[in-house]
């Protein structure tokens, strides 16, 4: 069976086919029928000796090829960089460095979009509006400007036609993902349709600049307690779905700082506070900036850290927060058994789950981290390796854990840039007590207290009625205990055997007690110089006890033989 080639999708099918041929499995291409859309002479078949997945071409070439294919494939590359279970480490690292740098679109198009979205001429809304963008990414580009009130801002403008292009590309990818899931073992294992749906959901939110404005406000509010971290505030009157206006940050990318600039900032304090802020976002707030790559982290002129581009945020549930905190502590302490136990609670077991091999691989991952030098310690990379080991042994981890791991990986890079000797594991252990305190305070918030009070009130109100119903059932001899069992006869027989053994034991005990009492009664009938009746009772009791023991032993042996294959 082959993918149906719609005319409007033909070019994209060919692009994907070329990409699969260059980096993927040759037999996958043949089974899909995609080899029909291009000349096979340009792409000779692979030899059978070559490994099946992502080999030969340099990892960096994949990032370049995805950039050429357009915005959605750049974003797809960024998503794949979070799936350490899908790609080898060198490819994950290459895609992590995908910086979204594209050619800017013309100022005439910028002007048209801004004026249509804001409903006012640029000259009326801004004193200044730079025609040359300061940054150009896959979904939009950023211009500097000054509002009429003198407030310096940056204006993020969405690329013209990008929504339509993304919708068409998503349709093509949906068809490809559906085919892979149904017709390949690889697709059945990794569920590409589910992966694509999560990608589509995140991408749609990222295309909505009003949602990004809400993210700026929410995360900015959550991080107010961190004096060295700032989040630019949006300007609501100048923000729409396709235009985002926010405060201008005076500073430079963390990666562009020279040696002299590093001497002027307190890198140790900044790295520590940045890591604390992300631990709070992930483990306390449940909402976190999911894309803290070095290009999205600025050092301001006054020596603080600014987080920009909050289009991509992650969410994590309270239950997952508890488990993740325990997992991070276990990994940071090198506790392999505890980390393995938490992984089993977090993940989903497949039919081929190999617990012994998973725990062995997990031990290698954590041991390697414990033996690493200060400069090489990376919590994010350890977590991604941990997820990869789990996946390869049939233990599937939830998607939010993968996003957290990717976030921590980017954070590791920024932390080492600020302070080469920064130890994220030590920071986790150092802040564990504070994190637990904040979680406790969050749990005893007024809303949680009121909820508990209401539930307690409902419980107290229902208790008298429930007690009355139980007492009435007992008084009317209507109290019943129901046992749901598929083998009722076997269950009843088992109870009967237990009752018979207990009764036999009581009878034997009574014989022994009766014989002991008769030993004091002198009678002419004697056996071995003792009262005869007492000796007879003793013999009956001894014989009964021997029979009961033999019966129990033989019965248990029969059961054990039945259990053995």
Short mmCIF file of C-alpha atoms in Angstrom, two decimals, residues 489 491-501:
data_model
loop_
_atom_site.label_atom_id
_atom_site.label_comp_id
_atom_site.label_asym_id
_atom_site.label_seq_id
_atom_site.Cartn_x
_atom_site.Cartn_y
_atom_site.Cartn_z
CA UNK A 489 -17.25 -23.55 43.83
CA UNK A 491 -13.70 -20.86 46.82
CA UNK A 492 -16.41 -22.67 48.81
CA UNK A 493 -14.47 -25.95 48.73
CA UNK A 494 -11.43 -24.13 50.01
CA UNK A 495 -13.39 -22.67 52.93
CA UNK A 496 -14.81 -26.14 53.71
CA UNK A 497 -11.34 -27.71 53.85
CA UNK A 498 -10.14 -24.94 56.16
CA UNK A 499 -13.18 -25.45 58.43
CA UNK A 500 -12.64 -29.23 58.48
CA UNK A 501 -9.00 -28.88 59.47
#
